[in-house]
PDB file of C-alpha atoms in Angstrom:
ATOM      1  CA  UNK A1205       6.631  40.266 -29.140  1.00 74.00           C
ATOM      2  CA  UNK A1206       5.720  39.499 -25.729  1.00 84.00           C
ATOM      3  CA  UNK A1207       1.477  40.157 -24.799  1.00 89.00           C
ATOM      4  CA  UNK A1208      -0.567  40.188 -21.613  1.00 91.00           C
ATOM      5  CA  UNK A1209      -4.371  38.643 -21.066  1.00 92.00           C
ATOM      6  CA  UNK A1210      -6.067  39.671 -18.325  1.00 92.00           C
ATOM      7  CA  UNK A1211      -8.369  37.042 -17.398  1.00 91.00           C
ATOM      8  CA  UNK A1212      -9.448  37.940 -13.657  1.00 90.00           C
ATOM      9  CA  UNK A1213     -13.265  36.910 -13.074  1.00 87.00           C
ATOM     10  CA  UNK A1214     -13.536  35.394 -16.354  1.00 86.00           C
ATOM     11  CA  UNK A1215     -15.230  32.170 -16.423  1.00 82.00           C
ATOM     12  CA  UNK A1216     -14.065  28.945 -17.769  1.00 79.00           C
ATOM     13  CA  UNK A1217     -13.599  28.730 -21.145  1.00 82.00           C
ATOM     14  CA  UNK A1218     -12.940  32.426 -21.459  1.00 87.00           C
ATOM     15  CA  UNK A1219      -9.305  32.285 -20.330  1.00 89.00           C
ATOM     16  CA  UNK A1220      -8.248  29.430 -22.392  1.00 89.00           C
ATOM     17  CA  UNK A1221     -10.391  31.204 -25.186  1.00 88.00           C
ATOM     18  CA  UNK A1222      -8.462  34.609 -24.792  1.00 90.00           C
ATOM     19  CA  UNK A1223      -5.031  33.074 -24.887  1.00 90.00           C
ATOM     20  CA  UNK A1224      -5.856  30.938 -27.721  1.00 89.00           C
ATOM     21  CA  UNK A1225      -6.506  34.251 -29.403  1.00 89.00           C
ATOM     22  CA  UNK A1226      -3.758  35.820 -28.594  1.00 90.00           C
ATOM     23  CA  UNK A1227      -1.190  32.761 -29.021  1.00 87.00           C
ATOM     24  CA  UNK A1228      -2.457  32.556 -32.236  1.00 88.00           C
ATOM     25  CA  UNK A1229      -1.627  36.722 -33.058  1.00 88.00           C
ATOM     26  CA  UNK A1230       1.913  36.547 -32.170  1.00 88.00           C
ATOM     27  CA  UNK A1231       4.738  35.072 -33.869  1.00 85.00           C
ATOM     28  CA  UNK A1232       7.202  34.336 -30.754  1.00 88.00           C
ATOM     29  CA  UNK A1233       7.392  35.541 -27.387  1.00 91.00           C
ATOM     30  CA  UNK A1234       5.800  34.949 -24.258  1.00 93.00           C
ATOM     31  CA  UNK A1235       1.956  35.397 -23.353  1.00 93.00           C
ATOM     32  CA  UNK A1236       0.963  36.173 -19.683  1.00 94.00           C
ATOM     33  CA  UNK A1237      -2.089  34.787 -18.597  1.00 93.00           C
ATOM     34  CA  UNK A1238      -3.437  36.318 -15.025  1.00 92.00           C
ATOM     35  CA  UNK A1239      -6.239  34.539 -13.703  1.00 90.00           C
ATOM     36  CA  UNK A1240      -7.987  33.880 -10.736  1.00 87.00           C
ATOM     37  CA  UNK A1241      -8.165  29.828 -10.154  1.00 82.00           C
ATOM     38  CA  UNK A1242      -5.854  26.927 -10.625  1.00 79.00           C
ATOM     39  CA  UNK A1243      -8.559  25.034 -13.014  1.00 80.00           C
ATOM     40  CA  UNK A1244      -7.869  27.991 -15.516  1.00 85.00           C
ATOM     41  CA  UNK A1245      -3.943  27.563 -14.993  1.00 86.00           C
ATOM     42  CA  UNK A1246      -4.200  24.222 -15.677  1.00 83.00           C
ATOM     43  CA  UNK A1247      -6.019  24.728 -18.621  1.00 85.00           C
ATOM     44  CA  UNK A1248      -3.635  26.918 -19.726  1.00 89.00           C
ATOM     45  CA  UNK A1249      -1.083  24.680 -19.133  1.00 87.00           C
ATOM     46  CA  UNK A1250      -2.477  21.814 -21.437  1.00 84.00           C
ATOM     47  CA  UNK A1251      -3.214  24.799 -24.337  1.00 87.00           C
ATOM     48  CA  UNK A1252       0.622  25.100 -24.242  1.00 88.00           C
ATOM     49  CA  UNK A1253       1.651  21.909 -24.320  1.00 85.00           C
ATOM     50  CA  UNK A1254      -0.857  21.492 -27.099  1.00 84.00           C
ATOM     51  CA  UNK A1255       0.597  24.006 -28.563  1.00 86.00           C
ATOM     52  CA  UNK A1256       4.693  22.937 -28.437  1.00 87.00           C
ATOM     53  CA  UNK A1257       5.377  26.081 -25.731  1.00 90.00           C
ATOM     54  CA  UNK A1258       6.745  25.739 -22.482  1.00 90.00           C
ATOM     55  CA  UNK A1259       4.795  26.793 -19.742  1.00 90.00           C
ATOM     56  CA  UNK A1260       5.331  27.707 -15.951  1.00 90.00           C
ATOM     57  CA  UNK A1261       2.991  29.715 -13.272  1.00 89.00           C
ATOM     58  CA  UNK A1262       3.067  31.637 -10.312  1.00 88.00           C
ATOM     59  CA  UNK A1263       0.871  31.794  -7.411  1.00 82.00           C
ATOM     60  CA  UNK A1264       0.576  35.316  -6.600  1.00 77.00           C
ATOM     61  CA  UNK A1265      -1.481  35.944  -3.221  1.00 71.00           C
ATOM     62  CA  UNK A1266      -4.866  33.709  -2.639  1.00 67.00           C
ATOM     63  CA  UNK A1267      -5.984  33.848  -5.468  1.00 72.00           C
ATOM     64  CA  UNK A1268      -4.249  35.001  -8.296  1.00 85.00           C
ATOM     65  CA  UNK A1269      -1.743  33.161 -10.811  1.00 89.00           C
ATOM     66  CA  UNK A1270       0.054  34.649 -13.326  1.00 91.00           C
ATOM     67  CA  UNK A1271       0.776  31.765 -16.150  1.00 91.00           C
ATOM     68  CA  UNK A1272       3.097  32.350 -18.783  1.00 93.00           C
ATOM     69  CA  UNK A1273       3.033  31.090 -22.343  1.00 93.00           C
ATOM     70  CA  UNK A1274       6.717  31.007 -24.367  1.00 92.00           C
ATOM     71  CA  UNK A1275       6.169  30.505 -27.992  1.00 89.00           C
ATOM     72  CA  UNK A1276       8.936  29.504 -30.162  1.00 87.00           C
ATOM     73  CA  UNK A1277      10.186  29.387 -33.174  1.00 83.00           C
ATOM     74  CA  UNK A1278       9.775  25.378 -32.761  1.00 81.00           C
ATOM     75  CA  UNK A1279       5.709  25.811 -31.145  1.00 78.00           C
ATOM     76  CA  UNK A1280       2.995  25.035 -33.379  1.00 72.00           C
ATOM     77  CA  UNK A1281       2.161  27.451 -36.159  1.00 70.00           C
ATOM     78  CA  UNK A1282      -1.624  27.118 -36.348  1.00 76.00           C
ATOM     79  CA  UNK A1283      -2.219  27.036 -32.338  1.00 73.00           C
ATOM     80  CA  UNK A1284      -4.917  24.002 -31.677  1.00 69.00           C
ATOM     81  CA  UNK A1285      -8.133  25.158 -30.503  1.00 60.00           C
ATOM     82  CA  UNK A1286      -9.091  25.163 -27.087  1.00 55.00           C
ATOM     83  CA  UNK A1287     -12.396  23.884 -27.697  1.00 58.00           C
ATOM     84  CA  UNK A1288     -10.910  20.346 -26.149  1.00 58.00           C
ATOM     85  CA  UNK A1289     -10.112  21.654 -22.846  1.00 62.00           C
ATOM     86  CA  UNK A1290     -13.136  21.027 -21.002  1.00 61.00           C
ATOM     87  CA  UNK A1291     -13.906  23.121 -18.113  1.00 66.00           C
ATOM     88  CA  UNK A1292     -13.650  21.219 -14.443  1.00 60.00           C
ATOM     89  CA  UNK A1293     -17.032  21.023 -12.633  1.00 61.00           C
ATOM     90  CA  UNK A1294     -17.470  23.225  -9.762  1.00 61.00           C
ATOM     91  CA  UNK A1295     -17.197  22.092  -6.734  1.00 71.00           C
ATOM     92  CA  UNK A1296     -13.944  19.839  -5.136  1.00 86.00           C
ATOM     93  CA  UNK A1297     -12.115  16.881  -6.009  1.00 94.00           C
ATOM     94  CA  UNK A1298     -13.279  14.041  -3.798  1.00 97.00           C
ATOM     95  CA  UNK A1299     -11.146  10.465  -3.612  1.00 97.00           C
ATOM     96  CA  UNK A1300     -12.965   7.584  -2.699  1.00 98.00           C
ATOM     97  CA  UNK A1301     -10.496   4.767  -1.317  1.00 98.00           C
ATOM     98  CA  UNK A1302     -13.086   1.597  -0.948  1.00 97.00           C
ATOM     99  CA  UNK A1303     -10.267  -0.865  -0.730  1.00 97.00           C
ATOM    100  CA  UNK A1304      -6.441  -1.557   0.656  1.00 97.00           C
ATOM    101  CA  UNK A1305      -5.807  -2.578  -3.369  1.00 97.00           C
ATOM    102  CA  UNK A1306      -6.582  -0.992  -6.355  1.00 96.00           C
ATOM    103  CA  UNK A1307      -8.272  -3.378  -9.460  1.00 94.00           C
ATOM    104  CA  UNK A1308      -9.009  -7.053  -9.608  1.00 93.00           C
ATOM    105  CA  UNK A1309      -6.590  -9.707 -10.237  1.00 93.00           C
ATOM    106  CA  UNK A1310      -3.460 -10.226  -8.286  1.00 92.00           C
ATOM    107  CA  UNK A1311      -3.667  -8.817  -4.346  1.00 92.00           C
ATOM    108  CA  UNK A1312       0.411  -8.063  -4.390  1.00 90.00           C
ATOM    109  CA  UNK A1313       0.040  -6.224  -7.126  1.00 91.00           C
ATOM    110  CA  UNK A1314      -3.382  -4.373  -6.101  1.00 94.00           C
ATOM    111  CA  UNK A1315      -1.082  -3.922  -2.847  1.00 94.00           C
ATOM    112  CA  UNK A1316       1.097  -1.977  -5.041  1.00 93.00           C
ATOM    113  CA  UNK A1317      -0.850   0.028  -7.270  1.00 94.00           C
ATOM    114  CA  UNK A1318      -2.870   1.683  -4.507  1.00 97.00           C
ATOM    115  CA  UNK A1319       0.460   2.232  -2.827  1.00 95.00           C
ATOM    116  CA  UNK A1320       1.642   3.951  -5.966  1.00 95.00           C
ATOM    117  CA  UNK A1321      -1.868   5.646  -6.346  1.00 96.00           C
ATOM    118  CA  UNK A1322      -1.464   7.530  -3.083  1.00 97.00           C
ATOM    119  CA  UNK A1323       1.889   7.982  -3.727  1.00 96.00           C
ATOM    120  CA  UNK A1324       1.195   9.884  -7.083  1.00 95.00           C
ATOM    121  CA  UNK A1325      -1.910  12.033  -5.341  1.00 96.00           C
ATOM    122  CA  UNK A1326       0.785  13.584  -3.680  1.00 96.00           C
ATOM    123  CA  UNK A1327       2.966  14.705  -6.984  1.00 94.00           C
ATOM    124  CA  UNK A1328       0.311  16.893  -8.062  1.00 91.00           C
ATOM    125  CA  UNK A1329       0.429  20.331  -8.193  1.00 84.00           C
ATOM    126  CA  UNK A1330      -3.354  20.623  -7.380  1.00 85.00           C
ATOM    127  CA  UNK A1331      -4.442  18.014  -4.952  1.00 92.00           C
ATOM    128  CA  UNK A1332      -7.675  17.052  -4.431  1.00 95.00           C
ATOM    129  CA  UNK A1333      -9.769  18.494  -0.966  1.00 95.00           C
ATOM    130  CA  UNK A1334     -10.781  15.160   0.446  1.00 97.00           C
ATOM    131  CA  UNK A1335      -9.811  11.629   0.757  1.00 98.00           C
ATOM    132  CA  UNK A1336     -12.428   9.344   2.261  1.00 98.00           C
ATOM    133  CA  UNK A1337     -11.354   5.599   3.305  1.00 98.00           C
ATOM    134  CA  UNK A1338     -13.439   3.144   3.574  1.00 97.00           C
ATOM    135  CA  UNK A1339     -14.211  -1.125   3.636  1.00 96.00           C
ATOM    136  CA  UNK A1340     -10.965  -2.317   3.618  1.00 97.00           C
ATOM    137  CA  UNK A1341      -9.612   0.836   2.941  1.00 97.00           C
ATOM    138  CA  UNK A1342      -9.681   1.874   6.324  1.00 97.00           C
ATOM    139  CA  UNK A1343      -6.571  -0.215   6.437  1.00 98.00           C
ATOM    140  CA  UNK A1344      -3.936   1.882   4.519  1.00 98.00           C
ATOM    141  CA  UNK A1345      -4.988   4.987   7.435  1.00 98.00           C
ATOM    142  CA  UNK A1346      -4.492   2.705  10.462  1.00 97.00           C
ATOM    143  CA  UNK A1347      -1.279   1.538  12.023  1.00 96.00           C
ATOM    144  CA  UNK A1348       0.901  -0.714   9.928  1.00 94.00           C
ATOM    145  CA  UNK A1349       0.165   0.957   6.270  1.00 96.00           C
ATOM    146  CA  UNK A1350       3.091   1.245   4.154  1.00 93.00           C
ATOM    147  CA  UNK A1351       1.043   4.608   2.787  1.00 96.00           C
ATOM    148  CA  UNK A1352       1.218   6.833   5.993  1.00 97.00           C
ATOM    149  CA  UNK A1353       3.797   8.944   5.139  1.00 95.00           C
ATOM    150  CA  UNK A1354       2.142   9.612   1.886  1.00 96.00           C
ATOM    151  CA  UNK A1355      -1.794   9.940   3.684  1.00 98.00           C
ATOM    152  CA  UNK A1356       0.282  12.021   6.261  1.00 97.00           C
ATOM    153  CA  UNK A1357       1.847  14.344   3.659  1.00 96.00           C
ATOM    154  CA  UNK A1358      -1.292  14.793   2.227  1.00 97.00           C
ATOM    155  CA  UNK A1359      -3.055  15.996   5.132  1.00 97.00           C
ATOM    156  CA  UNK A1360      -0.606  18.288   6.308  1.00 95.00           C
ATOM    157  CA  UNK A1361      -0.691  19.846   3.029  1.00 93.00           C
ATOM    158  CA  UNK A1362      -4.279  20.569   3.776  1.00 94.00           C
ATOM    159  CA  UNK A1363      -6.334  17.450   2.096  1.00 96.00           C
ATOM    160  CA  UNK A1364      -8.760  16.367   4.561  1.00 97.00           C
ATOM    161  CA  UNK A1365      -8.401  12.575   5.618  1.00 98.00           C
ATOM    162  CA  UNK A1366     -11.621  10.652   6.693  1.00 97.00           C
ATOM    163  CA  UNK A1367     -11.589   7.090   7.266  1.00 97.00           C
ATOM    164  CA  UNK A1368     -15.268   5.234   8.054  1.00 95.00           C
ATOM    165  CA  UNK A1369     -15.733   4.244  11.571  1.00 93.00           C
ATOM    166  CA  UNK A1370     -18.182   1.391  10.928  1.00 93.00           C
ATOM    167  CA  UNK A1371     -15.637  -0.013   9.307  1.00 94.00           C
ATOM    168  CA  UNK A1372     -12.665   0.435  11.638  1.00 95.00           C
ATOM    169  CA  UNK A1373     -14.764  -1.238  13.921  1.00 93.00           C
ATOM    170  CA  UNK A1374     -15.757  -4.214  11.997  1.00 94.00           C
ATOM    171  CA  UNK A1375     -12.059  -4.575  11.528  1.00 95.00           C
ATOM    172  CA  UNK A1376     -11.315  -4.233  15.179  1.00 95.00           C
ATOM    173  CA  UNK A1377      -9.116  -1.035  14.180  1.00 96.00           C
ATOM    174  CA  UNK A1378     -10.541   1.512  15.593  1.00 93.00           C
ATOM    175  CA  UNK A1379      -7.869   2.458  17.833  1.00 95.00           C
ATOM    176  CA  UNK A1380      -5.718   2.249  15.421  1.00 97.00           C
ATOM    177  CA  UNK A1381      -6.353   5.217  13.089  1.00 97.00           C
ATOM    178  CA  UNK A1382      -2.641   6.957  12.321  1.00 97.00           C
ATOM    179  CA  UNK A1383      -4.020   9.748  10.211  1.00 97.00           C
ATOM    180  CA  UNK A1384      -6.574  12.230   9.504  1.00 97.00           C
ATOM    181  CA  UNK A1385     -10.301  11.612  11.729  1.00 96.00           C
ATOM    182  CA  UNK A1386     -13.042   9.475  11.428  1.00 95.00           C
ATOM    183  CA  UNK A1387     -16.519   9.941  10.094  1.00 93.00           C
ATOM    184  CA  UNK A1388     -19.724   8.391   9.306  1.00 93.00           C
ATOM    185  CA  UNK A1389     -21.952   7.039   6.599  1.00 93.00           C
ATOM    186  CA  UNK A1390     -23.719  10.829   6.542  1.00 94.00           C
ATOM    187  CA  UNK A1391     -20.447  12.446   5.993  1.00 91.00           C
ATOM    188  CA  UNK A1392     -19.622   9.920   3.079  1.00 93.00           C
ATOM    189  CA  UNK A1393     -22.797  10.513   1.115  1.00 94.00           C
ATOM    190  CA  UNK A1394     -22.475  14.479   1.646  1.00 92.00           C
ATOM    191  CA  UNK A1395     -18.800  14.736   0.811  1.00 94.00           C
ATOM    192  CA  UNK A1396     -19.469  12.917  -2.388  1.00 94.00           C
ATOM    193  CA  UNK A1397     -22.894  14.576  -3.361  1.00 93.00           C
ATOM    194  CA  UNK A1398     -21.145  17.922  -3.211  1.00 91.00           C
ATOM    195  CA  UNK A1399     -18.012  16.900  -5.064  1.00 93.00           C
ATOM    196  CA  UNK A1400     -17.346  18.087  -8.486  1.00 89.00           C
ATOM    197  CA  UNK A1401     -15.347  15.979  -9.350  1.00 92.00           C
ATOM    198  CA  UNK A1402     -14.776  12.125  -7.614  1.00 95.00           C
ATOM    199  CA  UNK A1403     -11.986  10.193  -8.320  1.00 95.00           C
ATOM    200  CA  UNK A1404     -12.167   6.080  -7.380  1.00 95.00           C
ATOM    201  CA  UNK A1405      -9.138   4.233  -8.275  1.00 94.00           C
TER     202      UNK A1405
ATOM    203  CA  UNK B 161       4.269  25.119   1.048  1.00 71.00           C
ATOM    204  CA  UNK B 162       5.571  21.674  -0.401  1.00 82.00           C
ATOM    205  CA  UNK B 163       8.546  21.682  -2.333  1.00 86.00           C
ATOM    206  CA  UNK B 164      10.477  19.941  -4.837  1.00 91.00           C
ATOM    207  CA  UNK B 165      13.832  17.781  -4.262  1.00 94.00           C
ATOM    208  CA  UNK B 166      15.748  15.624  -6.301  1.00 96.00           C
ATOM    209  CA  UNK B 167      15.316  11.954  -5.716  1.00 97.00           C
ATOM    210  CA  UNK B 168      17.130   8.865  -7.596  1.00 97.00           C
ATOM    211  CA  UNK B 169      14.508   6.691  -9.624  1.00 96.00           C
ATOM    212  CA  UNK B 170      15.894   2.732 -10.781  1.00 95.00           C
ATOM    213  CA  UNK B 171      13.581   1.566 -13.735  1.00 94.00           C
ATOM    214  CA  UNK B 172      13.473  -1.885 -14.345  1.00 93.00           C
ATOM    215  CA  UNK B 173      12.064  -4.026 -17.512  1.00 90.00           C
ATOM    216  CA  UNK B 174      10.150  -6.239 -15.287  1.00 89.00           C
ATOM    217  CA  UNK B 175       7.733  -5.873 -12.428  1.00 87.00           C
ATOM    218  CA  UNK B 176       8.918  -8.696 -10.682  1.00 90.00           C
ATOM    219  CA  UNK B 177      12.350  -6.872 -10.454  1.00 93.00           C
ATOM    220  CA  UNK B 178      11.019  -3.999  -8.545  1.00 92.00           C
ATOM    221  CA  UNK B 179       9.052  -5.897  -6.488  1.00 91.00           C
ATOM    222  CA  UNK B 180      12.290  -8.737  -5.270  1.00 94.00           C
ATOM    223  CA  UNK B 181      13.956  -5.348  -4.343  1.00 95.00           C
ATOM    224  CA  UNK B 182      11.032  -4.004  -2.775  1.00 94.00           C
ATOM    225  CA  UNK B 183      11.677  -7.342  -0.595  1.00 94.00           C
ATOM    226  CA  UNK B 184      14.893  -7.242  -0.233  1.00 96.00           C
ATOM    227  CA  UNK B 185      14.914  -3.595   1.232  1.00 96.00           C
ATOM    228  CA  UNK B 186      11.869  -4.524   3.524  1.00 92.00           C
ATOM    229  CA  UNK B 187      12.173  -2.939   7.055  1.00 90.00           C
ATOM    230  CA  UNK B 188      14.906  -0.543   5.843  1.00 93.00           C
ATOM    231  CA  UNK B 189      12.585   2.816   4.628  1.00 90.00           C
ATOM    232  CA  UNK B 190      15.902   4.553   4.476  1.00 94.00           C
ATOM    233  CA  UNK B 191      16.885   2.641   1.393  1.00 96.00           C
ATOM    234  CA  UNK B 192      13.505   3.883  -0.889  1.00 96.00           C
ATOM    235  CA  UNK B 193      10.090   2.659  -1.731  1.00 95.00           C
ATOM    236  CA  UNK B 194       8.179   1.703  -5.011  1.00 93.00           C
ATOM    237  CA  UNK B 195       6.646   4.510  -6.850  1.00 94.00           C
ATOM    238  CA  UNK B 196       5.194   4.619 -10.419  1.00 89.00           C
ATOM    239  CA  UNK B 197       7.603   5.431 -12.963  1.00 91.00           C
ATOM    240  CA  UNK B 198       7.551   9.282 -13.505  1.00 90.00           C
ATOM    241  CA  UNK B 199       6.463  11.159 -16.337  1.00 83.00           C
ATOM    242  CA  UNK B 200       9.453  13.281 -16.288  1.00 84.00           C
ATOM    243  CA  UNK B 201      11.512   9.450 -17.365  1.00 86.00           C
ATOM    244  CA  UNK B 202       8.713   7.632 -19.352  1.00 77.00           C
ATOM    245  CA  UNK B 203       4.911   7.919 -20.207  1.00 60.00           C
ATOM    246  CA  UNK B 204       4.362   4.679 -20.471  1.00 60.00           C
ATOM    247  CA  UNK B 205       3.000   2.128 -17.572  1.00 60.00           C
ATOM    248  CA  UNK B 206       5.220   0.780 -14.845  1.00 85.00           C
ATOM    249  CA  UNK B 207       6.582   0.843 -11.576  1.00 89.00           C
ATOM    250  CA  UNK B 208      10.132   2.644 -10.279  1.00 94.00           C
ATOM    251  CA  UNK B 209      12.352   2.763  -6.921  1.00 96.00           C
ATOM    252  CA  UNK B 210      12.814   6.303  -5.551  1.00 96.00           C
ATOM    253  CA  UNK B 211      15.310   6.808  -3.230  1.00 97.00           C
ATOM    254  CA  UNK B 212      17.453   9.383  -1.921  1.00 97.00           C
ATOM    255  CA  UNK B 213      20.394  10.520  -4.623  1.00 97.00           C
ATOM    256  CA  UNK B 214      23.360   9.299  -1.412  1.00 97.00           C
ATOM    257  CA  UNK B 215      21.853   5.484  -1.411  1.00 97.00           C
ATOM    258  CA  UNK B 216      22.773   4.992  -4.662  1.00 97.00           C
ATOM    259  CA  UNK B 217      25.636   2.975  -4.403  1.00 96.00           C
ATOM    260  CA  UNK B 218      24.095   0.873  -1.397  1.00 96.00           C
ATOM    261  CA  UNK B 219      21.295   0.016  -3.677  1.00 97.00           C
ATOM    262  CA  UNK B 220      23.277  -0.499  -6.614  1.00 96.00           C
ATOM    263  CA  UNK B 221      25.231  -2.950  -4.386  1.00 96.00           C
ATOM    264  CA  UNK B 222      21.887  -5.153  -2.995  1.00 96.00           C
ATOM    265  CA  UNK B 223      20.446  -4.998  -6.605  1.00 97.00           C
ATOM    266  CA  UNK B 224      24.014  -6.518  -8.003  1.00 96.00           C
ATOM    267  CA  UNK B 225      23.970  -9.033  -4.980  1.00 96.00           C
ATOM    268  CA  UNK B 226      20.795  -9.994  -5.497  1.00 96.00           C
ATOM    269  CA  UNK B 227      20.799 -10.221  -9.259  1.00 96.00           C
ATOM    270  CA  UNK B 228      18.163  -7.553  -9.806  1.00 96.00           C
ATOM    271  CA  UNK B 229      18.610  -5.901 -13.053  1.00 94.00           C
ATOM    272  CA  UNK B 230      18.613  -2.474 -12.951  1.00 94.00           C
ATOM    273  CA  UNK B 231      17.745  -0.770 -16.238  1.00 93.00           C
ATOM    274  CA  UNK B 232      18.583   2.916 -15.496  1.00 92.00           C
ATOM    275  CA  UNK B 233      18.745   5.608 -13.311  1.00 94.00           C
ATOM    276  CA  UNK B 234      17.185   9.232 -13.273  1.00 95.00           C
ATOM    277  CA  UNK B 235      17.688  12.343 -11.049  1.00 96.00           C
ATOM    278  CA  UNK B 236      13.452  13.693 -10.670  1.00 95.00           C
ATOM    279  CA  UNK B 237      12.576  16.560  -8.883  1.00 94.00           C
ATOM    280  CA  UNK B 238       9.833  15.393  -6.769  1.00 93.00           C
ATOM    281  CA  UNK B 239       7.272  16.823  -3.937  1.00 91.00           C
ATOM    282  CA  UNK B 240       8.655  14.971  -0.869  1.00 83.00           C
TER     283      UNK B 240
END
C-alpha cells in the first residue's frame, strides 16, 4: 500500500507528526512526504531510520522536496514516535572557526581534526550559510592552508566565507586571504546574533 | 549542484599510521589527504586516507615501503 502526505506550509513538528501517522497505518509500502524545507526532510529522514526504512529525497524546484518513506517487511512494527525529533531553530547555521586546531591537547592532532572538520562540513547534504574565521583561524583561509580546497568548495557551493581582518593583520596576513572576504568585529557579532543555530568545533 | 563520486578510503588501526602516510605523501595532493573515517565504513571515531580509486596501487606501494599498515579499503561515494 503505497500513501501520500502533503505537508506544504506545515510547520515543524507537523510533517514529522503526519508521517508518523501514516507510517504507523500501513503495513508496507512507501510513504511520500512533500514538504517545503530541508529541516522537515531531514527530519523525515531520521523518523525513517528510526524506524528501520530506507529513505531518499528529491529537490523539486526552490522549495519543494518530495521525501519518500519505504517500509518493509524488516522496518519496525510499532513506528517510534517523533516526539524526539526536535525542530531546528529558525534562522541559519553559523560556524565559528576561532582557531587553526580544533580541542586542547596535542597541536598535530588539533592540526588534523580541524582539517577533517572542514573537510566533513563539506559532506553534508545541508551545509551551513556562513563560516566566520577568526584568531588564529584566519590562518586555514590565507595562503598556505592545507583546507582551501575544502573552504573553496564550500564557498562556491554558496556558504559565505568571512575571515576577521583585525586579525589578519595582527598576523601580518592580510594580503594573504585565498578565500571568501573579510569582515569586521560588527559583522561577527550580527552574523552570530541572528544565527539559529552556531556550530564551534 | 555538487555531486557525488567514488573515492578510495585506507582505514588504519592507529592514528599514527595515517598520519606517517600523511608525511610520506606530503607535497604530492595527487596521492590523497586525511579525512575522518566515513559513516558509510564505520561509526565509530577515527581518521581515513581518501584518494582517487586509480592511486590505489601507488599508495598501496608507499604504505608497503614504508611499513604502514593498511587495514582496509572502501569504495565511498563522496561530494568532491
Amino acid at each position: 500500500m503505497n500513501q501520500q502526505v502533503n505537508a506544504i506550509g506545515d510547520a515543524c513538528p507537523l510533517p514529522v507528526v503526519k508521517a508518523k501517522k501514516a507510517l504507523s497505518e500501513m503495513a508496507e509500502g512507501t510513504l511520500t512526504v512533500l514538504v517545503d524545507n530541508e529541516i522537515a526532510v531531514q527530519n523525515l529522514e531520521r523518523l525513517a531510520k528510526a524506524n528501520g526504512c530506507a529513505f531518499s529525497f528529491a529537490k523539486d524546484g526552490d522549495a519543494h522536496y518530495m521525501a519518500t518513506i519505504e517500509k518493509t517487511a524488516a522496518s519496525a512494527k510499532d513506528v517510534q514516535g517523533a516526539e524526539a525529533f526536535a525542530c531546528a531553530p529558525a534562522g541559519d547555521t553559523v560556524v565559528v572557526i576561532s582557531s587553526n586546531r580544533m580541542g586542547d591537547g596535542d597541536g598535530a592532532l588539533g592540526k588534523i581534526l580541524i582539517k577533517g572538520f572542514l573537510f566533513a562540513l563539506t559532506q553534508l547534504d545541508v551545509l551551513p550559510q556562513t563560516i566566520l574565521f577568526y584568531n588564529s583561524g584566519a590562518f586555514l583561509t590565507t595562503e598556505g592552508s592545507e583546507s582551501l580546497k575544502d573552504i573553496r568548495a564550500l564557498e562556491e557551493a554558496g556558504v559565505e566565507i568571512l575571515t576577521c581582518g583585525t586579525c589578519m593583520n595582527h598576523y601580518g596576513i592580510a594580503d594573504q586571504l585565498a578565500v571568501g572576504g573579510t569582515t569586521n568585529m560588527y559583522a561577527i557579532a550580527e552574523k552570530q546574533m541572528q544565527a539559529g543555530r552556531i556550530l564551534r568545533p | 549542484m555538487r555531486q557525488k563520486t567514488q573515492k578510495l578510503v585506507l582505514t588504519f588501526d592507529t592514528t599514527a599510521a595515517v598520519m606517517a602516510l600523511e608525511r610520506a605523501c606530503a607535497g604530492q595532493e595527487q596521492l590523497g589527504r586525511i579525512i575522518p573515517t566515513p559513516q558509510a565504513i564505520s561509526a565509530g571515531c577515527g581518521l581515513s586516507w581518501c584518494a582517487l580509486p586509480e592511486r590505489e596501487a601507488e599508495l598501496t606501494e608507499l604504505c608497503r615501503a614504508r611499513d604502514i599498515l593498511v587495514a582496509g579499503k572502501a569504495l565511498v561515494e563522496m561530494y568532491g
